[in-house]
């Protein structure tokens, strides 16, 4: 039996309506006029970058939730990227951050986030269902099944950690700006089938990045164009594939700036030609 998304939408709306929030009327209006729920749910997606992993015999699916506080104006309960820097927000949200009208992909990110925040039990039920199908699809190809839960967010729900234990054959991985979470991963406090890469920002000092690298935590940096080295560390091309768990330890994952981002914060590291 599939999820009845009309029922879930109504349940989420009722929970928003009952929330002790002085702006609940405006949020309900935005919810009613701008959030379109699908007839059939689909939590797991992909991208051109994750598809590149197939040449490494990795089959990847990604969950795209609402970046930062994008879902809040539609009734969302909390910011999904609490460690995001101003530069990160510009690069990720750009000029769309203040608009109520959304693209199809942004709309999907919002309803998934509202579902997770207000009806987590059915969200995780659907996630497990799709994950089992993903494992079966990877097995048919003879590939490693991989999941990146935070395609556009930076959270680690306890339920997700439990699911990692339930699916030891799946390689889970993420980028994070949560330094404490990165160090906990380096200490082996998370499941063995979870990999984290620390995502640097304009607020990351050279000392912080070096300390991460010496603890075996790879550091992702956005560059204007890829250098061969960043300070003392080798730079690997992070755009070649998204399978970060295949990267050697102690490297900088170089990412090139996407789109028409006009960064004035120092988030994008400018490389002299």
PDB file of C-alpha atoms in Angstrom, residues 106-196:
ATOM      1  CA  UNK A 106      11.890  23.670  -4.568  1.00  0.00           C
ATOM      2  CA  UNK A 107       8.262  22.684  -4.024  1.00  0.00           C
ATOM      3  CA  UNK A 108       9.283  19.034  -3.682  1.00  0.00           C
ATOM      4  CA  UNK A 109      11.962  19.983  -1.154  1.00  0.00           C
ATOM      5  CA  UNK A 110       9.392  21.859   0.930  1.00  0.00           C
ATOM      6  CA  UNK A 111       6.709  19.165   1.078  1.00  0.00           C
ATOM      7  CA  UNK A 112       9.331  16.543   1.935  1.00  0.00           C
ATOM      8  CA  UNK A 113      10.597  18.734   4.770  1.00  0.00           C
ATOM      9  CA  UNK A 114       7.114  19.452   6.110  1.00  0.00           C
ATOM     10  CA  UNK A 115       6.359  15.724   5.987  1.00  0.00           C
ATOM     11  CA  UNK A 116       9.543  14.891   7.910  1.00  0.00           C
ATOM     12  CA  UNK A 117       8.944  17.575  10.546  1.00  0.00           C
ATOM     13  CA  UNK A 118       5.235  16.956  11.187  1.00  0.00           C
ATOM     14  CA  UNK A 119       4.605  13.296  10.299  1.00  0.00           C
ATOM     15  CA  UNK A 120       7.987  11.582  10.807  1.00  0.00           C
ATOM     16  CA  UNK A 121       6.629   8.057  11.321  1.00  0.00           C
ATOM     17  CA  UNK A 122       5.076   7.867   7.844  1.00  0.00           C
ATOM     18  CA  UNK A 123       8.051   9.717   6.321  1.00  0.00           C
ATOM     19  CA  UNK A 124      10.490   7.095   7.610  1.00  0.00           C
ATOM     20  CA  UNK A 125       8.136   4.292   6.594  1.00  0.00           C
ATOM     21  CA  UNK A 126       8.247   5.605   3.021  1.00  0.00           C
ATOM     22  CA  UNK A 127      12.015   6.118   3.215  1.00  0.00           C
ATOM     23  CA  UNK A 128      12.544   2.488   4.235  1.00  0.00           C
ATOM     24  CA  UNK A 129      10.257   1.310   1.438  1.00  0.00           C
ATOM     25  CA  UNK A 130      12.204   3.249  -1.211  1.00  0.00           C
ATOM     26  CA  UNK A 131      15.516   2.225   0.332  1.00  0.00           C
ATOM     27  CA  UNK A 132      14.654  -1.465  -0.018  1.00  0.00           C
ATOM     28  CA  UNK A 133      13.835  -0.895  -3.692  1.00  0.00           C
ATOM     29  CA  UNK A 134      17.120   0.967  -4.150  1.00  0.00           C
ATOM     30  CA  UNK A 135      19.099  -1.889  -2.593  1.00  0.00           C
ATOM     31  CA  UNK A 136      17.400  -4.352  -4.932  1.00  0.00           C
ATOM     32  CA  UNK A 137      18.129  -2.162  -7.991  1.00  0.00           C
ATOM     33  CA  UNK A 138      21.807  -1.889  -7.038  1.00  0.00           C
ATOM     34  CA  UNK A 139      22.034  -5.657  -6.487  1.00  0.00           C
ATOM     35  CA  UNK A 140      20.688  -6.311  -9.986  1.00  0.00           C
ATOM     36  CA  UNK A 141      23.499  -4.160 -11.402  1.00  0.00           C
ATOM     37  CA  UNK A 142      26.142  -5.526  -9.058  1.00  0.00           C
ATOM     38  CA  UNK A 143      26.689  -1.990  -7.713  1.00  0.00           C
ATOM     39  CA  UNK A 144      27.142  -0.590  -4.202  1.00  0.00           C
ATOM     40  CA  UNK A 145      23.937   1.136  -3.075  1.00  0.00           C
ATOM     41  CA  UNK A 146      24.641   4.609  -1.655  1.00  0.00           C
ATOM     42  CA  UNK A 147      22.418   7.204  -0.003  1.00  0.00           C
ATOM     43  CA  UNK A 148      23.100  10.879   0.550  1.00  0.00           C
ATOM     44  CA  UNK A 149      20.342  12.048   2.887  1.00  0.00           C
ATOM     45  CA  UNK A 150      21.418  15.702   2.932  1.00  0.00           C
ATOM     46  CA  UNK A 151      21.385  16.730  -0.705  1.00  0.00           C
ATOM     47  CA  UNK A 152      20.311  20.265   0.245  1.00  0.00           C
ATOM     48  CA  UNK A 153      20.204  20.118   4.044  1.00  0.00           C
ATOM     49  CA  UNK A 154      22.467  19.378   7.014  1.00  0.00           C
ATOM     50  CA  UNK A 155      20.696  17.250   9.623  1.00  0.00           C
ATOM     51  CA  UNK A 156      21.239  13.839  11.194  1.00  0.00           C
ATOM     52  CA  UNK A 157      17.968  12.535  12.677  1.00  0.00           C
ATOM     53  CA  UNK A 158      18.259   9.685  15.170  1.00  0.00           C
ATOM     54  CA  UNK A 159      15.901   7.628  13.031  1.00  0.00           C
ATOM     55  CA  UNK A 160      18.344   7.884  10.135  1.00  0.00           C
ATOM     56  CA  UNK A 161      21.180   6.580  12.319  1.00  0.00           C
ATOM     57  CA  UNK A 162      18.973   3.619  13.269  1.00  0.00           C
ATOM     58  CA  UNK A 163      18.215   2.947   9.604  1.00  0.00           C
ATOM     59  CA  UNK A 164      21.948   2.881   8.854  1.00  0.00           C
ATOM     60  CA  UNK A 165      22.164  -0.035  11.270  1.00  0.00           C
ATOM     61  CA  UNK A 166      19.229  -1.760   9.590  1.00  0.00           C
ATOM     62  CA  UNK A 167      20.837  -1.471   6.150  1.00  0.00           C
ATOM     63  CA  UNK A 168      24.553  -2.286   6.623  1.00  0.00           C
ATOM     64  CA  UNK A 169      24.860  -3.047   2.887  1.00  0.00           C
ATOM     65  CA  UNK A 170      24.129   0.598   2.057  1.00  0.00           C
ATOM     66  CA  UNK A 171      26.854   3.256   2.075  1.00  0.00           C
ATOM     67  CA  UNK A 172      25.426   6.460   3.566  1.00  0.00           C
ATOM     68  CA  UNK A 173      27.360   9.705   3.191  1.00  0.00           C
ATOM     69  CA  UNK A 174      26.972  13.472   3.544  1.00  0.00           C
ATOM     70  CA  UNK A 175      28.681  16.822   3.596  1.00  0.00           C
ATOM     71  CA  UNK A 176      28.301  18.778   6.844  1.00  0.00           C
ATOM     72  CA  UNK A 177      29.174  22.170   8.271  1.00  0.00           C
ATOM     73  CA  UNK A 178      28.642  20.826  11.782  1.00  0.00           C
ATOM     74  CA  UNK A 179      32.206  20.531  13.111  1.00  0.00           C
ATOM     75  CA  UNK A 180      31.117  18.572  16.205  1.00  0.00           C
ATOM     76  CA  UNK A 181      29.388  16.017  14.008  1.00  0.00           C
ATOM     77  CA  UNK A 182      32.495  15.709  11.798  1.00  0.00           C
ATOM     78  CA  UNK A 183      34.731  15.037  14.816  1.00  0.00           C
ATOM     79  CA  UNK A 184      32.263  12.519  16.216  1.00  0.00           C
ATOM     80  CA  UNK A 185      32.409  10.705  12.879  1.00  0.00           C
ATOM     81  CA  UNK A 186      36.231  10.751  12.967  1.00  0.00           C
ATOM     82  CA  UNK A 187      36.126   9.201  16.437  1.00  0.00           C
ATOM     83  CA  UNK A 188      33.994   6.330  15.154  1.00  0.00           C
ATOM     84  CA  UNK A 189      30.832   7.354  17.008  1.00  0.00           C
ATOM     85  CA  UNK A 190      28.589   6.861  13.978  1.00  0.00           C
ATOM     86  CA  UNK A 191      27.786   3.631  12.094  1.00  0.00           C
ATOM     87  CA  UNK A 192      30.607   2.196   9.988  1.00  0.00           C
ATOM     88  CA  UNK A 193      28.565   2.616   6.800  1.00  0.00           C
ATOM     89  CA  UNK A 194      28.359   6.402   7.214  1.00  0.00           C
ATOM     90  CA  UNK A 195      30.907   8.814   5.765  1.00  0.00           C
ATOM     91  CA  UNK A 196      31.177  12.550   6.389  1.00  0.00           C
TER      92      UNK A 196
END
